[in-house]
Coordinates of C-alpha atoms and ligand atoms in Angstrom, one line a residue:
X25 CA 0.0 0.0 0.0
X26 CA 1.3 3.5 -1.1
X27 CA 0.5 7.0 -1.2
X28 CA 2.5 7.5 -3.9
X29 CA -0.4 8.2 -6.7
X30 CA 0.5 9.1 -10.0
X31 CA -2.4 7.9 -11.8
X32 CA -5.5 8.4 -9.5
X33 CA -8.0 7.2 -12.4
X34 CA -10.4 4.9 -12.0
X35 CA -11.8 2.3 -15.1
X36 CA -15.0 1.5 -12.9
X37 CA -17.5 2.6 -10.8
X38 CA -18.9 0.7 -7.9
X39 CA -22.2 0.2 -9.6
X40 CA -20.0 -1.5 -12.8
X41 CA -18.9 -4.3 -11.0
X42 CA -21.3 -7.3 -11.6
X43 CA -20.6 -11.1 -12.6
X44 CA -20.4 -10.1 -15.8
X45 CA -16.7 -8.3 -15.2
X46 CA -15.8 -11.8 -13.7
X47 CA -12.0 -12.4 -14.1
X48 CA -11.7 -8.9 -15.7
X49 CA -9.1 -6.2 -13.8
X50 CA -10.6 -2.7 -12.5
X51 CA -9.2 0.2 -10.8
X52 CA -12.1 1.3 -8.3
X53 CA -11.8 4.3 -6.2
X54 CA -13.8 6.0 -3.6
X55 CA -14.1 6.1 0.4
X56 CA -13.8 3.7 2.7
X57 CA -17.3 3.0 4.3
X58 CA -16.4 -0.3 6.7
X59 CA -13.7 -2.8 7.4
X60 CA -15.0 -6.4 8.3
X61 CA -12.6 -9.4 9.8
X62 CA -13.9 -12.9 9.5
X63 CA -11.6 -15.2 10.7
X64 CA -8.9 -15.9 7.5
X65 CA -10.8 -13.1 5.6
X66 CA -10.5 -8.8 5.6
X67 CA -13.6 -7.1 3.7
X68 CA -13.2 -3.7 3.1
X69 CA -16.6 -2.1 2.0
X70 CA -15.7 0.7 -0.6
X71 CA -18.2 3.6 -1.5
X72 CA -18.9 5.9 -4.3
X73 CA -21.0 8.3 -5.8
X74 CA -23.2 5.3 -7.2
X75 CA -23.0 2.5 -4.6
X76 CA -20.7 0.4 -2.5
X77 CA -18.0 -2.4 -3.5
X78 CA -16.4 -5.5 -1.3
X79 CA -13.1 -5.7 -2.0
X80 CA -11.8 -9.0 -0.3
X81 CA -8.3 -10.0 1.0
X82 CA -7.7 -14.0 1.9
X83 CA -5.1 -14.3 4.6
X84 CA -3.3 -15.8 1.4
X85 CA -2.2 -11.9 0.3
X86 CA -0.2 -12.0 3.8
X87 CA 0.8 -8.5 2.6
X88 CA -2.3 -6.9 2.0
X89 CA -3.9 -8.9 4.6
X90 CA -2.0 -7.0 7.1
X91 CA -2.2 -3.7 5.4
X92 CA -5.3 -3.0 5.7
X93 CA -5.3 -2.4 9.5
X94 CA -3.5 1.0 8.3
X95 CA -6.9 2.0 6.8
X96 CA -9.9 4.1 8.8
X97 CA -13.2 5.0 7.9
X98 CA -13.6 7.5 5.4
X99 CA -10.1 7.1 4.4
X100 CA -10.0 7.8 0.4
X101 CA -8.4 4.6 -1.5
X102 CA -7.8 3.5 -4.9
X103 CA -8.1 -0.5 -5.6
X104 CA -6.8 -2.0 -8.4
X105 CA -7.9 -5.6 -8.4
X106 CA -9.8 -8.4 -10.3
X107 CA -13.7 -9.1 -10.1
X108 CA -14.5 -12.4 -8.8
X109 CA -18.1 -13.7 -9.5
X110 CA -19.8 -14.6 -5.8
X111 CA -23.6 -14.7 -5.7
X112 CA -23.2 -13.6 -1.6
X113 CA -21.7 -10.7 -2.6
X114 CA -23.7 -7.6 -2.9
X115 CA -24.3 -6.9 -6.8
X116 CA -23.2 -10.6 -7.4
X117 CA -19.2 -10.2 -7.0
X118 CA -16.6 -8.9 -5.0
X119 CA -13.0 -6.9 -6.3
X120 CA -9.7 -8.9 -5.1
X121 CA -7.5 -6.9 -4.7
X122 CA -3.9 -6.8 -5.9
X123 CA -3.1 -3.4 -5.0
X124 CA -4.6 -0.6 -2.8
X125 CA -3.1 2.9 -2.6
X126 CA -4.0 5.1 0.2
X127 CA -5.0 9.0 -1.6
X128 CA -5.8 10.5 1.6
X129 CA -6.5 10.0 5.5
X130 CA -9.3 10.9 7.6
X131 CA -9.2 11.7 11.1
X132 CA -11.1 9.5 14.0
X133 CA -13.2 9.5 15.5
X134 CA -15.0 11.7 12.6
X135 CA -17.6 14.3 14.3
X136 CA -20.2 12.1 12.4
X137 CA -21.0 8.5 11.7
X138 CA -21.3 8.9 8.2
X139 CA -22.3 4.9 7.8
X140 CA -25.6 6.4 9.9
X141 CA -25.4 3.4 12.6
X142 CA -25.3 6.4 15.4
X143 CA -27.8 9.3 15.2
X144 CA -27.3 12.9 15.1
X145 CA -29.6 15.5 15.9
X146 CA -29.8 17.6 12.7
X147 CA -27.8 20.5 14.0
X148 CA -24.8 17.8 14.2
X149 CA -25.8 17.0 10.9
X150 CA -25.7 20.4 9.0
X151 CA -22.9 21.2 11.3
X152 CA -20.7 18.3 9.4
X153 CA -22.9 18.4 6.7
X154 CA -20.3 16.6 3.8
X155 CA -19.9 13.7 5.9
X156 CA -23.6 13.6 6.8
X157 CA -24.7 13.9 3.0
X158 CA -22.6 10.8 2.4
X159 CA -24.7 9.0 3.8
X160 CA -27.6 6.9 1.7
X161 CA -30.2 8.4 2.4
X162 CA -28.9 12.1 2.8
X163 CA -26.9 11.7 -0.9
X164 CA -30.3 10.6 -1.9
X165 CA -32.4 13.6 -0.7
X166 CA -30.4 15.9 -3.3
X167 CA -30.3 13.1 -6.3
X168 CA -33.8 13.8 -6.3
X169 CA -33.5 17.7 -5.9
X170 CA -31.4 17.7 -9.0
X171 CA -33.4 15.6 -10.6
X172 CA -36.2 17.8 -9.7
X173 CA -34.6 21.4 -11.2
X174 CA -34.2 19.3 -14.5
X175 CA -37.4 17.6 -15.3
X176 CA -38.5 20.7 -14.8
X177 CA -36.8 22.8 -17.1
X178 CA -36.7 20.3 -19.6
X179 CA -40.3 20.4 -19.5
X180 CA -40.9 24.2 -19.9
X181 CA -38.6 24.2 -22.2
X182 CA -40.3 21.7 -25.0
X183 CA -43.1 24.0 -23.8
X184 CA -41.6 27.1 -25.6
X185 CA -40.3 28.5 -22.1
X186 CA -37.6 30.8 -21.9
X187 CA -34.8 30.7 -19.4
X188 CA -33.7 34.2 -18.2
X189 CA -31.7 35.5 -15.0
X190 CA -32.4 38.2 -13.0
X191 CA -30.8 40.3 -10.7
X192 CA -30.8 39.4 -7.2
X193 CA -29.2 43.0 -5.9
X194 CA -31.8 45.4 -6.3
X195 CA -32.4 48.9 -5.6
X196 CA -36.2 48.9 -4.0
X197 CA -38.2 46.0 -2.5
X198 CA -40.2 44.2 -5.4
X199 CA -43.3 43.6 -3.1
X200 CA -43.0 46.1 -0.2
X201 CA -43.3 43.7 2.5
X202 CA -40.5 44.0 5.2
X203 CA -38.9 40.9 5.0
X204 CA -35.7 42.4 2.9
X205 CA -32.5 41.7 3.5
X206 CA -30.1 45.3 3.3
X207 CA -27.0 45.3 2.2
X208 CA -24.0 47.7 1.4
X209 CA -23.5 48.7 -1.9
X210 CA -20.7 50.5 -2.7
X211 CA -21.8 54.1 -1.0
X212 CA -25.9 53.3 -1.4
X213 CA -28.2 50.6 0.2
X214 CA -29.4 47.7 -1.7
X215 CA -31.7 45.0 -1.1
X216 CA -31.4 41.4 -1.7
X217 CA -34.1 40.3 -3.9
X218 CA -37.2 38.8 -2.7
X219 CA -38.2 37.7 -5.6
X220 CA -38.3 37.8 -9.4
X221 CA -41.4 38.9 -9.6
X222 CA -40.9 42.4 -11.6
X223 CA -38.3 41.4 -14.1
X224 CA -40.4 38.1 -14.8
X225 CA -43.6 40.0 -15.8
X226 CA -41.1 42.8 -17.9
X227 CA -39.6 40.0 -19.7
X228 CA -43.5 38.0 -20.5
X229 CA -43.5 41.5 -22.9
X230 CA -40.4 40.2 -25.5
X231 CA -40.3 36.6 -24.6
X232 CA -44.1 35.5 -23.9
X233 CA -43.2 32.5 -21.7
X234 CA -40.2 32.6 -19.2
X235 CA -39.0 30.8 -16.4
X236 CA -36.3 31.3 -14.0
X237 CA -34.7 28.8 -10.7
X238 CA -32.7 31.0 -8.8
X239 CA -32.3 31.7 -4.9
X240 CA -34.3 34.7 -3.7
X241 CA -34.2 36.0 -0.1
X242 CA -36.3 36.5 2.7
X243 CA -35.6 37.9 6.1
X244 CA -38.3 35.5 8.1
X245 CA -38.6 35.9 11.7
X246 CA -39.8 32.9 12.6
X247 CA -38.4 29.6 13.1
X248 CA -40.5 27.0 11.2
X249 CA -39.6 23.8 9.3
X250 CA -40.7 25.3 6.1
X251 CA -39.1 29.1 5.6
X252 CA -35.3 29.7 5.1
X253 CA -33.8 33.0 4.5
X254 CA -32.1 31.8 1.3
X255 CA -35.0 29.9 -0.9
X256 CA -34.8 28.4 -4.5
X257 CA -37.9 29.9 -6.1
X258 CA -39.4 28.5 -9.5
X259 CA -40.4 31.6 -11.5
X260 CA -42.4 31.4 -14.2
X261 CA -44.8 34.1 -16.6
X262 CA -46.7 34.1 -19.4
X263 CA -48.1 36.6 -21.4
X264 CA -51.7 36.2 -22.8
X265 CA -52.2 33.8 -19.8
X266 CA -54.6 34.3 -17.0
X267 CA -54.2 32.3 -13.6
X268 CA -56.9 29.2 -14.7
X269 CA -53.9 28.3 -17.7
X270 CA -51.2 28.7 -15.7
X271 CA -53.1 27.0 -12.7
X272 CA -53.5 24.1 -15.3
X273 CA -50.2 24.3 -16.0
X274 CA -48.4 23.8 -12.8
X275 CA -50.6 20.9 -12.5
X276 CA -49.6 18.9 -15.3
X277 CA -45.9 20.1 -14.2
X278 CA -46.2 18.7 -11.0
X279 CA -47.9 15.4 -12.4
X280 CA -45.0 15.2 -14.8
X281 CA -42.5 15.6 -12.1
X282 CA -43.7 13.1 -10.1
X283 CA -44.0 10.7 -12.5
X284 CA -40.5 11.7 -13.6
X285 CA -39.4 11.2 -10.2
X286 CA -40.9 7.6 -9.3
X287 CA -39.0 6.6 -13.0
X288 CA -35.7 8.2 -12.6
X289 CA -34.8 7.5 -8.7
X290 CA -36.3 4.4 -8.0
X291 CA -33.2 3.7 -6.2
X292 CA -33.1 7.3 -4.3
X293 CA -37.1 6.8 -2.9
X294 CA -36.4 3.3 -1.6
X295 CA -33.0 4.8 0.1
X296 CA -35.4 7.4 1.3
X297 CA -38.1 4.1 1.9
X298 CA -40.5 6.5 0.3
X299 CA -43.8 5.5 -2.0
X300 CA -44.3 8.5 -4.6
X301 CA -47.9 8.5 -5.2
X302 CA -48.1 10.9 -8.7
X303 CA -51.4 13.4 -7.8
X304 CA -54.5 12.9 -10.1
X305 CA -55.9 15.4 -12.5
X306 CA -57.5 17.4 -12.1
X307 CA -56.4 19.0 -8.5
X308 CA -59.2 20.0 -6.3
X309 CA -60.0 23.7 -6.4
X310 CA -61.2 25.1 -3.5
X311 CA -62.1 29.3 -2.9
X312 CA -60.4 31.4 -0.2
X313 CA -64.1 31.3 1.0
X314 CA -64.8 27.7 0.8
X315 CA -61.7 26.8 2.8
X316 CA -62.3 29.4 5.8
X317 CA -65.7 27.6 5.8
X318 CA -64.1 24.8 6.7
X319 CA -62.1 25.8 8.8
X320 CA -64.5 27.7 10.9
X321 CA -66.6 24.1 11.1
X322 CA -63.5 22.6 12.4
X323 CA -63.1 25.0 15.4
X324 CA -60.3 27.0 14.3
X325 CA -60.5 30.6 14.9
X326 CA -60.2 32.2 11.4
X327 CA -62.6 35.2 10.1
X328 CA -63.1 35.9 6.6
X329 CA -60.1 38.0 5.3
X330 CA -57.4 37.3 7.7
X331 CA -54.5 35.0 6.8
X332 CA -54.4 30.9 7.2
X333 CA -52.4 30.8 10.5
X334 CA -49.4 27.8 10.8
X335 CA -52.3 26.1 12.9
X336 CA -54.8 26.4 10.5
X337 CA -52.6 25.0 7.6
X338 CA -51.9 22.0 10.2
X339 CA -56.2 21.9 10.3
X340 CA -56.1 21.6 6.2
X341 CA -53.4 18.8 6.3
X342 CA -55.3 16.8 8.0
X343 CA -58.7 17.6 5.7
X344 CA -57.0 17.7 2.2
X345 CA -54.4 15.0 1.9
X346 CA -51.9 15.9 -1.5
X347 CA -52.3 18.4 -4.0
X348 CA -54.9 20.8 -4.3
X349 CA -55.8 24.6 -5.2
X350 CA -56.8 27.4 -2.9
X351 CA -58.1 30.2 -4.8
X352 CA -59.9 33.6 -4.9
X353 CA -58.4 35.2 -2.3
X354 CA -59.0 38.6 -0.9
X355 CA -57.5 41.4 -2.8
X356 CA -56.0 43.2 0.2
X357 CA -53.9 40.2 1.5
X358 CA -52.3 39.3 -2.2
X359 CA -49.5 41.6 -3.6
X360 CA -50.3 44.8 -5.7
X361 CA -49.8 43.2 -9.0
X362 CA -52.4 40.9 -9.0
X363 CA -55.4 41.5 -10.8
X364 CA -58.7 41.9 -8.9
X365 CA -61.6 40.1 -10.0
X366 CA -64.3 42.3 -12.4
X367 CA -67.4 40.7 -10.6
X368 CA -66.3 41.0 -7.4
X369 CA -62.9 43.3 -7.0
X370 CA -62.7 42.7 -3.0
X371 CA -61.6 39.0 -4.6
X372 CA -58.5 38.5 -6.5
X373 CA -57.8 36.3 -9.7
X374 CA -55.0 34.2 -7.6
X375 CA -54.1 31.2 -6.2
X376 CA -52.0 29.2 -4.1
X377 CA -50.7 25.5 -4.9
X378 CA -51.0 23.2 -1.6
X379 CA -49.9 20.1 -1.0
X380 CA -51.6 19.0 2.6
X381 CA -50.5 21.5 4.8
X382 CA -48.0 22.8 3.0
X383 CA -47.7 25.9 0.4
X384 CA -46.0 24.9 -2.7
X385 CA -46.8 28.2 -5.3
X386 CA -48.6 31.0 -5.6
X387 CA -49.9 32.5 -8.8
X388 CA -52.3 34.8 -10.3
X389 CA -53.2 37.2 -13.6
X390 CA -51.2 40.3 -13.5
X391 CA -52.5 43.8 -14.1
X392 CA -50.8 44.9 -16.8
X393 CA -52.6 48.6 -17.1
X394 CA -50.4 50.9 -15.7
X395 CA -53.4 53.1 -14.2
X396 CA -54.6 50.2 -12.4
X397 CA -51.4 49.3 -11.4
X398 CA -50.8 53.1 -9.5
X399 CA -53.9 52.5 -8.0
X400 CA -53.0 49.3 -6.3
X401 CA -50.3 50.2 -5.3
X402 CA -51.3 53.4 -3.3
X403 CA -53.9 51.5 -1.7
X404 CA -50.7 49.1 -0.6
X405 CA -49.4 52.1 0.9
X406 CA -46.8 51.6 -1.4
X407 CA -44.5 54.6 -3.4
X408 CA -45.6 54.4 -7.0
X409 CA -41.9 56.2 -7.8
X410 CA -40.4 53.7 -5.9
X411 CA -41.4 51.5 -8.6
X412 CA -40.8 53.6 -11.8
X413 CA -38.3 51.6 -13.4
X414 CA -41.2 48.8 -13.4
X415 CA -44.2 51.4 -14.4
X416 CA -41.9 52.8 -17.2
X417 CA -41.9 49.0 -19.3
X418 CA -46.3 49.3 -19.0
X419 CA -45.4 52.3 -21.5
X420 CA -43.9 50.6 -23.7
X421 CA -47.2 47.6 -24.6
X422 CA -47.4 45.4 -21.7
X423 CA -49.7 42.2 -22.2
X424 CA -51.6 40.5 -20.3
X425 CA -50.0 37.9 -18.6
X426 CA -50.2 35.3 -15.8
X427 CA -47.4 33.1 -13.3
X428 CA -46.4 31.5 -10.6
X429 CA -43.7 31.4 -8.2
X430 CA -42.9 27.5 -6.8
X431 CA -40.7 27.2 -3.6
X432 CA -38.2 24.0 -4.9
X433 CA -37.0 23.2 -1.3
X434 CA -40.7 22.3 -0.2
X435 CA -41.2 20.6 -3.7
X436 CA -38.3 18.7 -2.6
X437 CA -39.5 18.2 0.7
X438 CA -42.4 16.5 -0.2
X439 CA -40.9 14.2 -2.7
X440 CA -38.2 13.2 -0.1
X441 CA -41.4 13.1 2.6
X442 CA -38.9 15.2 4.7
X443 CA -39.9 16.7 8.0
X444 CA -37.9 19.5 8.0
X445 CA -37.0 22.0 5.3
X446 CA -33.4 22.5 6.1
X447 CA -32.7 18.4 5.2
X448 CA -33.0 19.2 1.3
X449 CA -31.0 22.5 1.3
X450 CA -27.2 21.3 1.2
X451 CA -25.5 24.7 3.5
X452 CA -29.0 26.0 4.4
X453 CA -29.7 29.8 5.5
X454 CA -32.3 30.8 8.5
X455 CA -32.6 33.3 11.1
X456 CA -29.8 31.1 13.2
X457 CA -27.6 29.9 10.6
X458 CA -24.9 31.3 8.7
X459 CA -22.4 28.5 8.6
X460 CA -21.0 25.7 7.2
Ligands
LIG503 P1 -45.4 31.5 3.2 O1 -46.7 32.1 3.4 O2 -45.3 30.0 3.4 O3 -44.3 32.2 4.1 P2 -45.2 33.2 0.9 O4 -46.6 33.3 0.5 O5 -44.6 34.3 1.7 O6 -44.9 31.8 1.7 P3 -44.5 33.5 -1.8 O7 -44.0 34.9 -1.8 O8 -45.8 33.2 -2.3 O9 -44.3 32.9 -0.4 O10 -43.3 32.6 -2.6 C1 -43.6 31.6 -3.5 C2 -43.2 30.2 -2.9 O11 -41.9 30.2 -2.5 C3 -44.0 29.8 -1.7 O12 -45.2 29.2 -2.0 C4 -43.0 28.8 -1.0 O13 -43.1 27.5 -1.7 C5 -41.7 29.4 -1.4 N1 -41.2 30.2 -0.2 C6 -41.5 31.5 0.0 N2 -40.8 31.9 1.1 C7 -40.1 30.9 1.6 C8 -39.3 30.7 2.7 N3 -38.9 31.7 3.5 N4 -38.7 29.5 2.8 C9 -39.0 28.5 2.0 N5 -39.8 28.6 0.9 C10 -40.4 29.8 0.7
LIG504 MG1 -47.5 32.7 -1.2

């Protein structure tokens, strides 16, 4: 054994070796998960990004043999060995070994068990979060996150979506609200952007349908299991849209994700031991009005107007299991840019996308008269010249357009059935935590 690597290559990945390969040599390389004695026989178990490996070393290799009691967990190793065919084995063979180098050490004990046989309380775990994510069922959590981000733009992209980027240091608050984050900027304030709710709606007027996953930011208060102060938001606007067609089409996103998912990480959801049951079109649609109904029947103290409460969304999780709509809801608790309804303008053409208890999206048709727009506004107690740089484009033949805005950490939380929202965020960012 040396740790003299030149050529630090490997031919194979763990998830290669199968009977097969048997007889054939391979250069494996990866991290030392376990080291197992049985009487004449050493097993090292090796891991990497796709699975584990047992290399095998008979008392036989005296040299070896003895060697490996120089390795530790975690310890990064290359094997160069041949593949023997052995049904016991897991994957149907095992790696002999005629060489192992040694690329790097690890210290021990490691702050974390990254095997998972001793629990951590999560705080331990984001603490030493790359040992923790090396674990199964952690590496799995984020498989499935990246998975997620690119059945999703693959899909609005054979939909004639747009990518576009925009800019997350900006000058005024997009929404009012007070849950900006400040910053220095050379001699000015700035603001970390909330969202891309502005520059999404300018851009619907050249490229029609565009969509956007980037962080936004948001100074929360409280400490829940679903809000961070750095999200990943799913943006999306189209013009000529009102919210029942972009409604409709977040559903069959969300179908076609799920689906996606239950195909494409079979092996990730039974690491997770997680059943993926894809929702059924269409979702139930339920009014603002209809849902404080029930709520009111249930006991919880909630009058017509006011916002769901974190109890209250606990009270619908246990009503409406899944996916479902919440819609028409009053004008004065939505943002300024959504349009009010003609019939009934103390009701607003929006909607939010549930699943149980928790708030996926929320969408609406835009007002994309600039009058209308001032108006709203001011009633917001907002600054209309705050926001000229945004009135200006509704100049310039704005259309009428429609979108959403889906959080991706809670859209991976429920596909991962995760508890908390910080477990699918890889460094996440709240009110307490600023580090790793
Ligand atoms: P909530 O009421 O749950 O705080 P919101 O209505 O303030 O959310 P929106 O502005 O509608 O959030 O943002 C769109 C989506 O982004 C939300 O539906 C949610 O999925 C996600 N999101 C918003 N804020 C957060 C946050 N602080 N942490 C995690 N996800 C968030
Ligand atoms: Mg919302």
């Amino acid at each position: 054994m040396s740790d003299d690597a030149y050529d630090i290559r490997k031919t194979h990945f763990t998830s290669d070796v199968g009977p097969e390969l048997d007889g054939k040599e391979v250069v494996l390389a990866g991290w030392v998960e376990n080291i197992r004695k049985l009487g004449g026989i050493k097993f090292i178990i090796l891991r990497d990004k796709e699975g584990q490996s047992q290399i095998t070393i008979p008392k036989s290799n005296s040299k070896l043999f003895d060697e490996v009691d120089n390795l530790g967990k975690e310890y990064v190793i290359q094997v160069r060995g041949t593949v023997k065919k052995i049904e016991k084995a897991p994957q149907g063979a095992e790696i002999i070994p005629k060489e192992i180098k040694i690329l790097n050490t690890a210290i021990s004990p490691l702050p974390l068990d990254p095997s998972g046989k001793v629990d951590a309380n999560l705080d331990t775990q984001l603490d030493n979060r790359v040992l923790d994510i090396r674990r199964p069922e952690k590496t799995a959590i984020f498989i499935i996150r990246h998975e997620t981000a690119n059945a999703i733009r693959e899909f609005l992209i054979k939909k004639g979506f747009t990518e576009i980027n925009t800019p997350k240091i900006i000058a005024s608050a997009s929404e009012g609200g007070a849950d900006l984050f400040p910053i220095s900027y050379y001699e000015k304030e700035a603001f970390l952007s909330q969202s891309a709710q502005l520059y999404k709606e300018q851009m619907s007027s050249v490229f029609e349908k565009v969509f956007e996953i980037a962080p936004c930011y948001r100074a929360e208060l409280s400490r829940t299991v679903r809000h961070l102060s750095e999200v990943y938001a799913v943006d999306v606007e189209v013009a000529f849209n009102d919210y029942e067609d972009v409604m409709n089409l977040l559903e069959e996103l969300i179908c076609h994700l799920f689906k996606h998912i239950k195909k494409n990480c079979s092996k990730e959801l039974m690491a997770l031991n997680r059943e993926l049951a894809v929702p059924k079109k269409p979702f139930p649609r339920y009014t603002y009005t209809d849902i404080v109904e029930k709520l009111q029947k249930e006991g919880v103290g909630i009058n017509w107007g006011e916002d769901i409460s974190t109890q209250a969304y606990r009270k619908l999780g246990e009503l409406l299991e899944g996916a479902y709509f919440i819609l028409d809801w009053p004008t004065a608790g939505k943002p300024f840019y959504i349009l009010p309804r003609k019939d009934d303008p103390k009701l607003c053409e929006s909607f939010d996308f549930m699943y149980g208890w928790l708030e996926m999206a929320s969408g609406g048709t835009r007002i994309h008269k600039k009058d209308m727009l001032i108006k709203r506004l001011e009633e917001q107690k907002l600054e209309p010249t705050s926001f000229s740089f945004h009135l200006k484009t509704f100049d310039w033949g704005m259309p009428p357009h429609a979108g959403w805005g889906l959080g991706l950490d809670r859209l991976v939380m429920i596909l991962t059935g995760s508890e908390n929202i910080r477990e699918c965020v890889l460094y996440p960012r709240d009110r307490d935590r600023l580090t790793p």
